[in-house]
Coordinates of C-alpha atoms in Angstrom, one line a residue:
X1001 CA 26.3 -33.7 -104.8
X1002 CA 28.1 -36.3 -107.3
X1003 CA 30.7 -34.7 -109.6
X1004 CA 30.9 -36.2 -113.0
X1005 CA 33.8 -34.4 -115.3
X1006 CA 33.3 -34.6 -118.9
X1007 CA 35.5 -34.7 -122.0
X1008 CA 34.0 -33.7 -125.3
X1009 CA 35.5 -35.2 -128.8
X1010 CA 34.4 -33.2 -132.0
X1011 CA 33.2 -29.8 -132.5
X1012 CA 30.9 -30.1 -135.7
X1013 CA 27.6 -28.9 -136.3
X1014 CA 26.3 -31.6 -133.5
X1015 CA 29.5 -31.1 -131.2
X1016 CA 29.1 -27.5 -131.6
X1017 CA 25.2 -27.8 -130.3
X1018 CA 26.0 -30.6 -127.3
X1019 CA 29.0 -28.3 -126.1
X1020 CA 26.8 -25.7 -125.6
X1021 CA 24.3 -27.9 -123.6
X1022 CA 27.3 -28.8 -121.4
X1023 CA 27.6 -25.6 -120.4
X1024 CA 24.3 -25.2 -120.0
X1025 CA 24.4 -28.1 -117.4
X1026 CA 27.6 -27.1 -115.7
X1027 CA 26.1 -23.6 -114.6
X1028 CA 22.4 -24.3 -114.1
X1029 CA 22.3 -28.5 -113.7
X1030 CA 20.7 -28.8 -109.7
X1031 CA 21.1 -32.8 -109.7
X1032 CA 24.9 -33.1 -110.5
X1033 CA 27.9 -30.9 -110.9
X1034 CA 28.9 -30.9 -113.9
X1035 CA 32.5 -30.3 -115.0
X1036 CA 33.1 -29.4 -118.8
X1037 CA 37.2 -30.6 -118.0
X1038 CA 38.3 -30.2 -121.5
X1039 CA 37.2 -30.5 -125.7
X1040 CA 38.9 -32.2 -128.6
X1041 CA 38.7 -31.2 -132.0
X1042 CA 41.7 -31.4 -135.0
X1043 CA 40.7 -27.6 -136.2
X1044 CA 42.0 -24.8 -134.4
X1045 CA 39.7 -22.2 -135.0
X1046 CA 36.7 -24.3 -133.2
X1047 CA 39.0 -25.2 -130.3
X1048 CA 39.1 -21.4 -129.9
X1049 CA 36.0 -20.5 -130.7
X1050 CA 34.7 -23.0 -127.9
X1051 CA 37.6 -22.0 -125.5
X1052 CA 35.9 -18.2 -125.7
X1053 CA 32.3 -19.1 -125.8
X1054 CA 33.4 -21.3 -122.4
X1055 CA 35.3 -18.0 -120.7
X1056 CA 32.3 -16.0 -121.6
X1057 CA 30.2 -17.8 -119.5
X1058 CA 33.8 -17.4 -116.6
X1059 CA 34.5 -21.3 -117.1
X1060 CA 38.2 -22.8 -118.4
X1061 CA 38.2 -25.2 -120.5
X1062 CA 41.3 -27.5 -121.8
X1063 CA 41.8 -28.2 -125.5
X1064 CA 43.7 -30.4 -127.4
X1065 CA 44.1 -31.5 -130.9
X1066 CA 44.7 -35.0 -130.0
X1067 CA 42.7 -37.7 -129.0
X1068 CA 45.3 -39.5 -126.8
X1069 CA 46.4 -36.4 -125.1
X1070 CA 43.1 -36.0 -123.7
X1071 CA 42.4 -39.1 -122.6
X1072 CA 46.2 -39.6 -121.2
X1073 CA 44.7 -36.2 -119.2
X1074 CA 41.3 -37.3 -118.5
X1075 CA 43.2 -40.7 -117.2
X1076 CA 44.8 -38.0 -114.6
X1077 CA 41.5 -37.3 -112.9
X1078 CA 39.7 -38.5 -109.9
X1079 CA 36.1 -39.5 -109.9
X1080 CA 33.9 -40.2 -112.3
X1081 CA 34.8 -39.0 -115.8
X1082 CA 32.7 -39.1 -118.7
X1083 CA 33.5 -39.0 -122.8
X1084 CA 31.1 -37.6 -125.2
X1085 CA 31.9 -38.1 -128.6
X1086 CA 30.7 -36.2 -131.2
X1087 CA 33.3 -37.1 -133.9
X1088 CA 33.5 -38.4 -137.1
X1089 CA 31.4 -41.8 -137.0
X1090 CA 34.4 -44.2 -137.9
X1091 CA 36.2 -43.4 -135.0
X1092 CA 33.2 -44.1 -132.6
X1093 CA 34.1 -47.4 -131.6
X1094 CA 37.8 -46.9 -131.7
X1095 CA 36.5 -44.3 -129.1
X1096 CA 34.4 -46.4 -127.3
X1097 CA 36.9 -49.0 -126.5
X1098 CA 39.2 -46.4 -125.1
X1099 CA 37.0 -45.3 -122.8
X1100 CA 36.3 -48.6 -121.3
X1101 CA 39.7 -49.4 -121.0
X1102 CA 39.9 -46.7 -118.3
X1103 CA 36.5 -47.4 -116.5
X1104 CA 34.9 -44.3 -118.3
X1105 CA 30.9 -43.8 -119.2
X1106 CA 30.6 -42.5 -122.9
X1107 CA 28.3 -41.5 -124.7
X1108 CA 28.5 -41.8 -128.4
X1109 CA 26.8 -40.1 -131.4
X1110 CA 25.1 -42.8 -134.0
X1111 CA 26.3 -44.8 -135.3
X1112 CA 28.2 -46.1 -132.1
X1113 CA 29.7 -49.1 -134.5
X1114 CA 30.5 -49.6 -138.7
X1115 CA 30.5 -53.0 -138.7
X1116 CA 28.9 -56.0 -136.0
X1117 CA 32.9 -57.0 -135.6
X1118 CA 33.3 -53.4 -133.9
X1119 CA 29.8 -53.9 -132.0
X1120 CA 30.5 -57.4 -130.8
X1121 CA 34.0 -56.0 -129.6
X1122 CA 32.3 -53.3 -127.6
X1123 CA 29.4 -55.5 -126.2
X1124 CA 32.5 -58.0 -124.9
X1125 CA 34.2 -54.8 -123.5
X1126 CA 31.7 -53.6 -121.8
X1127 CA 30.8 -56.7 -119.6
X1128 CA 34.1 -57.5 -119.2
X1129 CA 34.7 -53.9 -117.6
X1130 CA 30.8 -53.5 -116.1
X1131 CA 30.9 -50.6 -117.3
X1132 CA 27.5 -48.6 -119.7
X1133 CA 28.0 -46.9 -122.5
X1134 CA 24.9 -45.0 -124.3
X1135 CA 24.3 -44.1 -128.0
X1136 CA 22.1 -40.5 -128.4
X1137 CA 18.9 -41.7 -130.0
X1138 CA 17.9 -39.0 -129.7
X1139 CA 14.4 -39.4 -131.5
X1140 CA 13.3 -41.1 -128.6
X1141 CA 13.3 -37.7 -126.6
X1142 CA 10.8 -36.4 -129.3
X1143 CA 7.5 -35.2 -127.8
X1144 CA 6.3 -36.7 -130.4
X1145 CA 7.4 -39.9 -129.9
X1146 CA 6.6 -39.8 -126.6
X1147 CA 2.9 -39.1 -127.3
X1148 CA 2.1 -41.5 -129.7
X1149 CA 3.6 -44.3 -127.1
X1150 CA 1.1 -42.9 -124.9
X1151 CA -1.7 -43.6 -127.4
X1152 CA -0.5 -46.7 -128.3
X1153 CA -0.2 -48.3 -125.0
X1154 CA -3.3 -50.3 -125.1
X1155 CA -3.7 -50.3 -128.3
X1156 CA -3.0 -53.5 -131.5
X1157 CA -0.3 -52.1 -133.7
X1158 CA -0.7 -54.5 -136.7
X1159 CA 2.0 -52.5 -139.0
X1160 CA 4.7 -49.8 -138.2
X1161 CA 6.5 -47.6 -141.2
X1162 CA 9.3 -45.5 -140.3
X1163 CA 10.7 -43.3 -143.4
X1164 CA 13.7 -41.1 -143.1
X1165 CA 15.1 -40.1 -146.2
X1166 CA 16.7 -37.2 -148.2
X1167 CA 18.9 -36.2 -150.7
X1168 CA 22.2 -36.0 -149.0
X1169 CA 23.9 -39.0 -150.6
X1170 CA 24.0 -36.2 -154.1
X1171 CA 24.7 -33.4 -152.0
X1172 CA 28.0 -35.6 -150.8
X1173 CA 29.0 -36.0 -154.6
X1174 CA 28.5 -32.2 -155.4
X1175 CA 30.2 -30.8 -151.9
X1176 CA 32.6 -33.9 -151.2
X1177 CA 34.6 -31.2 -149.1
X1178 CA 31.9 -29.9 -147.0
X1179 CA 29.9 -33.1 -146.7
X1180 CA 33.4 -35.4 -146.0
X1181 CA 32.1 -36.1 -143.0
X1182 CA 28.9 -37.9 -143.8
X1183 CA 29.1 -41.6 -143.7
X1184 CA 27.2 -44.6 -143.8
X1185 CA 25.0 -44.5 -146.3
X1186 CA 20.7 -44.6 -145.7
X1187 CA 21.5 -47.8 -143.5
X1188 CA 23.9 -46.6 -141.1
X1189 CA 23.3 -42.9 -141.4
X1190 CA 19.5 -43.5 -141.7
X1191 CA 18.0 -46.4 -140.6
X1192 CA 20.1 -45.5 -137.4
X1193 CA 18.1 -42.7 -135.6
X1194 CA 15.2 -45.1 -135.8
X1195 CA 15.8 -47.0 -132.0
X1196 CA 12.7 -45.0 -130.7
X1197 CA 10.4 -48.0 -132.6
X1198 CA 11.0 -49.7 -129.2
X1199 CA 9.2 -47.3 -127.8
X1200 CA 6.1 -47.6 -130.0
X1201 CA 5.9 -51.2 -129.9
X1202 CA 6.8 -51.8 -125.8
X1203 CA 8.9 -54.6 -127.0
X1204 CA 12.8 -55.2 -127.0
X1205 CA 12.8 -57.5 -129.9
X1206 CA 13.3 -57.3 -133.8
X1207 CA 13.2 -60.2 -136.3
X1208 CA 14.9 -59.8 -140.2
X1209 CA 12.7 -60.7 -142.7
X1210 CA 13.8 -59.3 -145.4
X1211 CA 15.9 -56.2 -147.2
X1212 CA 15.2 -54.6 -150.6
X1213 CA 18.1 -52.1 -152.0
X1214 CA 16.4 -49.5 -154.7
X1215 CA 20.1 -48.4 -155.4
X1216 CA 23.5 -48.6 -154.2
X1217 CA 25.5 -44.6 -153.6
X1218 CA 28.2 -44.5 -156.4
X1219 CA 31.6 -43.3 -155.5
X1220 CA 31.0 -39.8 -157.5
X1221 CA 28.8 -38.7 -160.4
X1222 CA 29.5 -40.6 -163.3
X1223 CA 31.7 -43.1 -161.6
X1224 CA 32.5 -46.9 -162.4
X1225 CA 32.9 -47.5 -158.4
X1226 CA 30.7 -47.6 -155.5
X1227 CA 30.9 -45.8 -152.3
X1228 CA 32.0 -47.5 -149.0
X1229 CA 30.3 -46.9 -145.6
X1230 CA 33.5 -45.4 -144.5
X1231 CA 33.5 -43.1 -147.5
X1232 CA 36.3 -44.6 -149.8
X1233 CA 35.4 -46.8 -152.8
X1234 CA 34.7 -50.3 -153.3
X1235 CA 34.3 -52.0 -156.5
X1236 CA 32.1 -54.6 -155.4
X1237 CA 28.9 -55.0 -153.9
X1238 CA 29.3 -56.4 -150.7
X1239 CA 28.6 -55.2 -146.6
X1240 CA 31.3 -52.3 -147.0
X1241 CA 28.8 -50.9 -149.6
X1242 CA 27.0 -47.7 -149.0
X1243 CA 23.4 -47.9 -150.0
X1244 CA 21.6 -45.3 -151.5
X1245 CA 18.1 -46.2 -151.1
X1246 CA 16.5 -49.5 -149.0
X1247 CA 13.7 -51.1 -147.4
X1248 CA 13.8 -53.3 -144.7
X1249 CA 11.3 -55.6 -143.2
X1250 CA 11.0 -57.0 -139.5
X1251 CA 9.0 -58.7 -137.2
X1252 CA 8.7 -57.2 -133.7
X1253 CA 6.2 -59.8 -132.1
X1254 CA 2.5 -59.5 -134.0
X1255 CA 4.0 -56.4 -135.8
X1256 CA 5.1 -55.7 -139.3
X1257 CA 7.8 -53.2 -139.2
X1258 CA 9.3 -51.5 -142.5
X1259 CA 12.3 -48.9 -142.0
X1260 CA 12.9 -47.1 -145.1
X1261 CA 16.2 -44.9 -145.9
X1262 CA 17.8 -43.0 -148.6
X1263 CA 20.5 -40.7 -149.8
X1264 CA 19.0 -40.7 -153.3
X1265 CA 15.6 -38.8 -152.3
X1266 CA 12.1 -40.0 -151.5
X1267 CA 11.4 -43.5 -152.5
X1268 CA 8.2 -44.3 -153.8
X1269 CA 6.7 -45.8 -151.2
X1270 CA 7.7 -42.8 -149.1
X1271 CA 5.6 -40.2 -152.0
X1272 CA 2.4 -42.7 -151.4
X1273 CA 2.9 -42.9 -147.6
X1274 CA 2.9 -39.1 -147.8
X1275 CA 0.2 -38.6 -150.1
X1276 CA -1.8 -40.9 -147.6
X1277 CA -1.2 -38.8 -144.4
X1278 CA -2.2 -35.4 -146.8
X1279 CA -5.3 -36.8 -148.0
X1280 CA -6.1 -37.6 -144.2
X1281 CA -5.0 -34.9 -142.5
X1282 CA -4.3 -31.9 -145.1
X1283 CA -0.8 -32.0 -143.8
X1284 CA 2.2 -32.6 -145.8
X1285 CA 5.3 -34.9 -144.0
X1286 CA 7.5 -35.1 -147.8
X1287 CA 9.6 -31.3 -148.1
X1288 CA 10.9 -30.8 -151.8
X1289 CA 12.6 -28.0 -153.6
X1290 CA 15.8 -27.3 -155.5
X1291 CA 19.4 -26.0 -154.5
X1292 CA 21.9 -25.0 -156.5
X1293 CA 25.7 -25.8 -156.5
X1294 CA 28.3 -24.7 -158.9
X1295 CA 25.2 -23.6 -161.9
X1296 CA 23.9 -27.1 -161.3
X1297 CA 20.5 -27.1 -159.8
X1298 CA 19.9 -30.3 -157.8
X1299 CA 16.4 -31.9 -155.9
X1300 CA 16.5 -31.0 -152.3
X1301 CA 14.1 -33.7 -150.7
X1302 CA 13.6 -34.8 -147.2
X1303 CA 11.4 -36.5 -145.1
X1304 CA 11.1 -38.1 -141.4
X1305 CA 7.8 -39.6 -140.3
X1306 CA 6.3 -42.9 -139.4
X1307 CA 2.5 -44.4 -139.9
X1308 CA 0.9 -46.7 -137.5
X1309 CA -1.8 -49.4 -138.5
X1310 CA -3.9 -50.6 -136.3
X1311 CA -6.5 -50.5 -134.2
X1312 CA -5.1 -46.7 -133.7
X1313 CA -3.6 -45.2 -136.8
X1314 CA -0.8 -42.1 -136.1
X1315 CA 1.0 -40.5 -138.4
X1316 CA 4.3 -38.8 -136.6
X1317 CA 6.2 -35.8 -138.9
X1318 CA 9.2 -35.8 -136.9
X1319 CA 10.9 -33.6 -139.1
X1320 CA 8.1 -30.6 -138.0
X1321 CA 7.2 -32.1 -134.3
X1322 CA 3.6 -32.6 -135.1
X1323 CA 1.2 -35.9 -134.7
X1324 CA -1.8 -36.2 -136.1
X1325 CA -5.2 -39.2 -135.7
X1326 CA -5.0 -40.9 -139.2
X1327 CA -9.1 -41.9 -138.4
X1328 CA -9.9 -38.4 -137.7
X1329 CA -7.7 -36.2 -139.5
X1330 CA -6.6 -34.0 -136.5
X1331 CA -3.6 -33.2 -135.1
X1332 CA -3.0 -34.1 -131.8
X1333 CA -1.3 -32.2 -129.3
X1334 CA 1.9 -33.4 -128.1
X1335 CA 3.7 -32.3 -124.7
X1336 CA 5.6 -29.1 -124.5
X1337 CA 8.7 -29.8 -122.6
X1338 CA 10.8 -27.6 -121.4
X1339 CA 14.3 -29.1 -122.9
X1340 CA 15.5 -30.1 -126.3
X1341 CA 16.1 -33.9 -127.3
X1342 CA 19.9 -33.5 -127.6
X1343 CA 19.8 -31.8 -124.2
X1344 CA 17.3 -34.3 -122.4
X1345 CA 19.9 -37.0 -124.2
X1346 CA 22.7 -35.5 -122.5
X1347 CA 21.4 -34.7 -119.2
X1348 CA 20.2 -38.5 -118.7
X1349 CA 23.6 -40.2 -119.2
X1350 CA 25.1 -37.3 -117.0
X1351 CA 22.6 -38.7 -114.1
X1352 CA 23.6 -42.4 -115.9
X1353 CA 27.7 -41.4 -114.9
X1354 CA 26.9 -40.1 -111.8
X1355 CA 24.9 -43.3 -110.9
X1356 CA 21.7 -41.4 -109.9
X1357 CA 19.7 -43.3 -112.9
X1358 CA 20.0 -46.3 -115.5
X1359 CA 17.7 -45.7 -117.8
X1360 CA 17.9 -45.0 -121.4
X1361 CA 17.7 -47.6 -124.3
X1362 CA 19.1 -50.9 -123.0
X1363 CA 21.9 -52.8 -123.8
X1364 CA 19.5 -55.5 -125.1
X1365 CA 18.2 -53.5 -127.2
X1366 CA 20.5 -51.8 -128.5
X1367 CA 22.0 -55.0 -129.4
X1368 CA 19.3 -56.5 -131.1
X1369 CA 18.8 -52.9 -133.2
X1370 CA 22.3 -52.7 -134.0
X1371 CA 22.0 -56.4 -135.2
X1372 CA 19.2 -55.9 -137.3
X1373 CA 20.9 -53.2 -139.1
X1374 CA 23.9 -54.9 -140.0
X1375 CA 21.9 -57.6 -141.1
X1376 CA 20.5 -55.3 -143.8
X1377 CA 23.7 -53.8 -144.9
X1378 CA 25.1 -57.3 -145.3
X1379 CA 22.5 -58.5 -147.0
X1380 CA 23.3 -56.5 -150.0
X1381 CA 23.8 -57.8 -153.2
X1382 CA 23.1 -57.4 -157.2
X1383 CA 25.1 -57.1 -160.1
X1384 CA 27.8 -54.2 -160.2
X1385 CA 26.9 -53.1 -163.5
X1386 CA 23.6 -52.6 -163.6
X1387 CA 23.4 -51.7 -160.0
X1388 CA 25.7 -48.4 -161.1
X1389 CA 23.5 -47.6 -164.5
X1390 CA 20.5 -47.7 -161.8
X1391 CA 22.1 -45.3 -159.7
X1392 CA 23.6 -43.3 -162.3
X1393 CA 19.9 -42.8 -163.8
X1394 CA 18.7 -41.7 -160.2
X1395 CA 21.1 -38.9 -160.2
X1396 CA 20.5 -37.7 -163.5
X1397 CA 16.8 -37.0 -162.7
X1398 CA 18.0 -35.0 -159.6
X1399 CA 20.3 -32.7 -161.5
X1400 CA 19.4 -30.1 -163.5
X1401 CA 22.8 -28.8 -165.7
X1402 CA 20.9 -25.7 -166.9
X1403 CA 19.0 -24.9 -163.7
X1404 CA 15.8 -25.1 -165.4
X1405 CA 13.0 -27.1 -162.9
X1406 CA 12.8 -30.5 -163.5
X1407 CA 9.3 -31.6 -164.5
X1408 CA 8.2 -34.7 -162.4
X1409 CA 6.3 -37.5 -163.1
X1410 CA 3.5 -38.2 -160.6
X1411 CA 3.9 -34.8 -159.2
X1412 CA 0.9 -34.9 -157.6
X1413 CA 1.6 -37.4 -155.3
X1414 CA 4.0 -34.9 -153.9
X1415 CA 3.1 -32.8 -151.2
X1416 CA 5.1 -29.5 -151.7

């Protein structure tokens, strides 16, 4: 039986979850022995945490605080060795590169790049060294994902929404601490878990048409400066601008694709998309409420679905794993497999190290999805001081000083 060894970096809320599927693999995985070698994180108190949670289960585990110790460790071993990297997203490709340099597979959370200089400098890397890497899309593992491909296999897909959008961006302003390590605004942070489209469509290729920013995400409430994808500031509008709300439209052969993301809440699109699927199918795809932080209450909104037109039309609620028949109104049953999406992510590019299997989204494709993207985030633009008053307005009508509900225009056209 092939041995792969792995290295984990980053023990967040998603590190925390894909180190426990490691360990899941290393005791019960029947297709390759798998060796949880050792786990990186800068706070102490996860490092532990993991390190007992691991000896529970009678494995040892090394940890280190450092990124270069471990891989000047990792670098040590024999065999194949690979690096899954669950840290903070602007030190993915500086990750990446590393673990080329030593012949490594890795496997990267989104977003595997910030900018297309970093995704070109992997792309080179990784022919130079033949080496794969993989990004966890891990939508694509949905069942319901998977179902609706099935559906749509001989069918004409004439037009192909894909929403994902919530209120995080204002939940960064009010918790900077807590949310410090969200990044990238609706493009990058958004738009990214959307890959599966591929899927839908049975093609590998996207074509920009065109991008619409709603808002741009201001540096903090109230400010004069806007947010960068990395998290500082810029003062300009530019491709280092975090957006807070956009629309982006692409060709992918006969069909008309639109990706919508947001920080700032539901767009409106997004509440008439929604109000669609309810009127069809008496189910509601758009969650909204209130939270409150610090005596301010804020609007709590979220949403992940897509809509399919054609000579089929799906509406998929990723967000509560259901599918329903847009023409009937019913929901359709979608397959019940054994295995969440973050573990069937991880246990495919373990086969992928060992060299047992090569599938996966393709290097072609994830090219062209990561090229598409940065085409949107670069083709920002608009005038600084009206693009701020626009965003400053936004959050205004999501916060609520005295904790009194917020009465909304159009309500009906949300589905609470």
């Amino acid at each position: 039986m092939e041995t792969v060894k792995v290295y984990q970096i980053g023990l967040g809320d998603f590190g925390r979850n894909g180190f426990e599927k490691l360990i899941e693999l290393q005791r019960y995985f029947g297709k390759v022995d798998v060796q949880l070698k050792g786990i990186c994180d800068t706070d102490f108190e996860r490092l532990e945490k993991a390190e007992k949670f691991a000896e529970a289960h009678d494995f040892f585990i090394e940890t280190f605080q450092d990124v270069e110790e471990m891989y000047e460790v990792a670098e040590q071993e024999r065999g194949k060795i690979m690096i899954y990297d669950s840290g903070p997203s602007e030190t993915h490709s500086r990750h990446i590169h590393r673990s080329l340099q030593n012949s490594f597979f890795h496997l990267a959370e989104k977003p595997p790049s910030m900018s297309r200089e970093e995704h070109l400098s992997e792309k080179e890397m990784s022919r130079e060294q033949e080496i794969m890497y993989m990004v966890d899309f891990i939508e694509r593992e949905s069942p319901v994902v998977k179902k609706a491909q099935q559906l749509l296999e001989e069918e004409e897909v004439e037009r192909l929404d894909i929403f994902r959008q919530s209120s995080i961006g204002l939940q960064k302003l009010m918790q900077p601490v807590k949310r410090a390590g969200v990044k990238g605004g609706a493009v990058l942070d958004k738009m990214i878990h959307e890959a599966y489209l591929f899927d839908l469509l049975g093609t590998e290729e996207m074509e920009f048409q065109s991008a619409g920013v709603q808002r741009f995400m201001p540096k903090t409430l109230g400010a004069e400066k806007f947010m960068s994808i990395r998290g500082g500031y810029t003062e300009n509008i530019g491709k280092n601008t975090a957006l807070g709300d956009v629309k982006a439209l692409f060709k992918s052969g006969g069909t008309d694709v639109t990706l919508h993301g947001s920080w700032l809440g539901f767009s409106e699109d997004a509440r008439k998309a929604g109000k669609k699927v309810r009127d069809a199918a008496e189910h509601s795809v758009l969650e909204s409420g209130y939270q409150t932080v610090e005596g301010k209450a804020f609007l709590d909104e979220e949403c992940r679905f897509f809509t399919v037109q054609g000579t089929r039309n799906l509406a998929g609620d990723m967000l509560n794993g259901k599918l329903f028949d847009l023409d009937t109104g019913e929901e359709v049953d979608t397959p019940d497999l054994i295995h969440d999406q973050l573990h069937r992510v991880i246990e495919k590019a373990v086969l992928n190290a060992a060299g047992k299997r090569s599938d996966g989204i393709g290097q072609h494709e994830v090219d062209e999805f990561m090229d598409s993207l940065f085409m949107v985030q670069e083709s920002a633009s608009g005038d600084e001081f009206d693009e701020l008053e626009k965003s400053r307005e936004r959050l205004k009508e999501m916060v609520v000083e005295d904790r009194k509900i917020l009465e909304r225009e159009e309500s009906d056209t949300i589905a609470g």
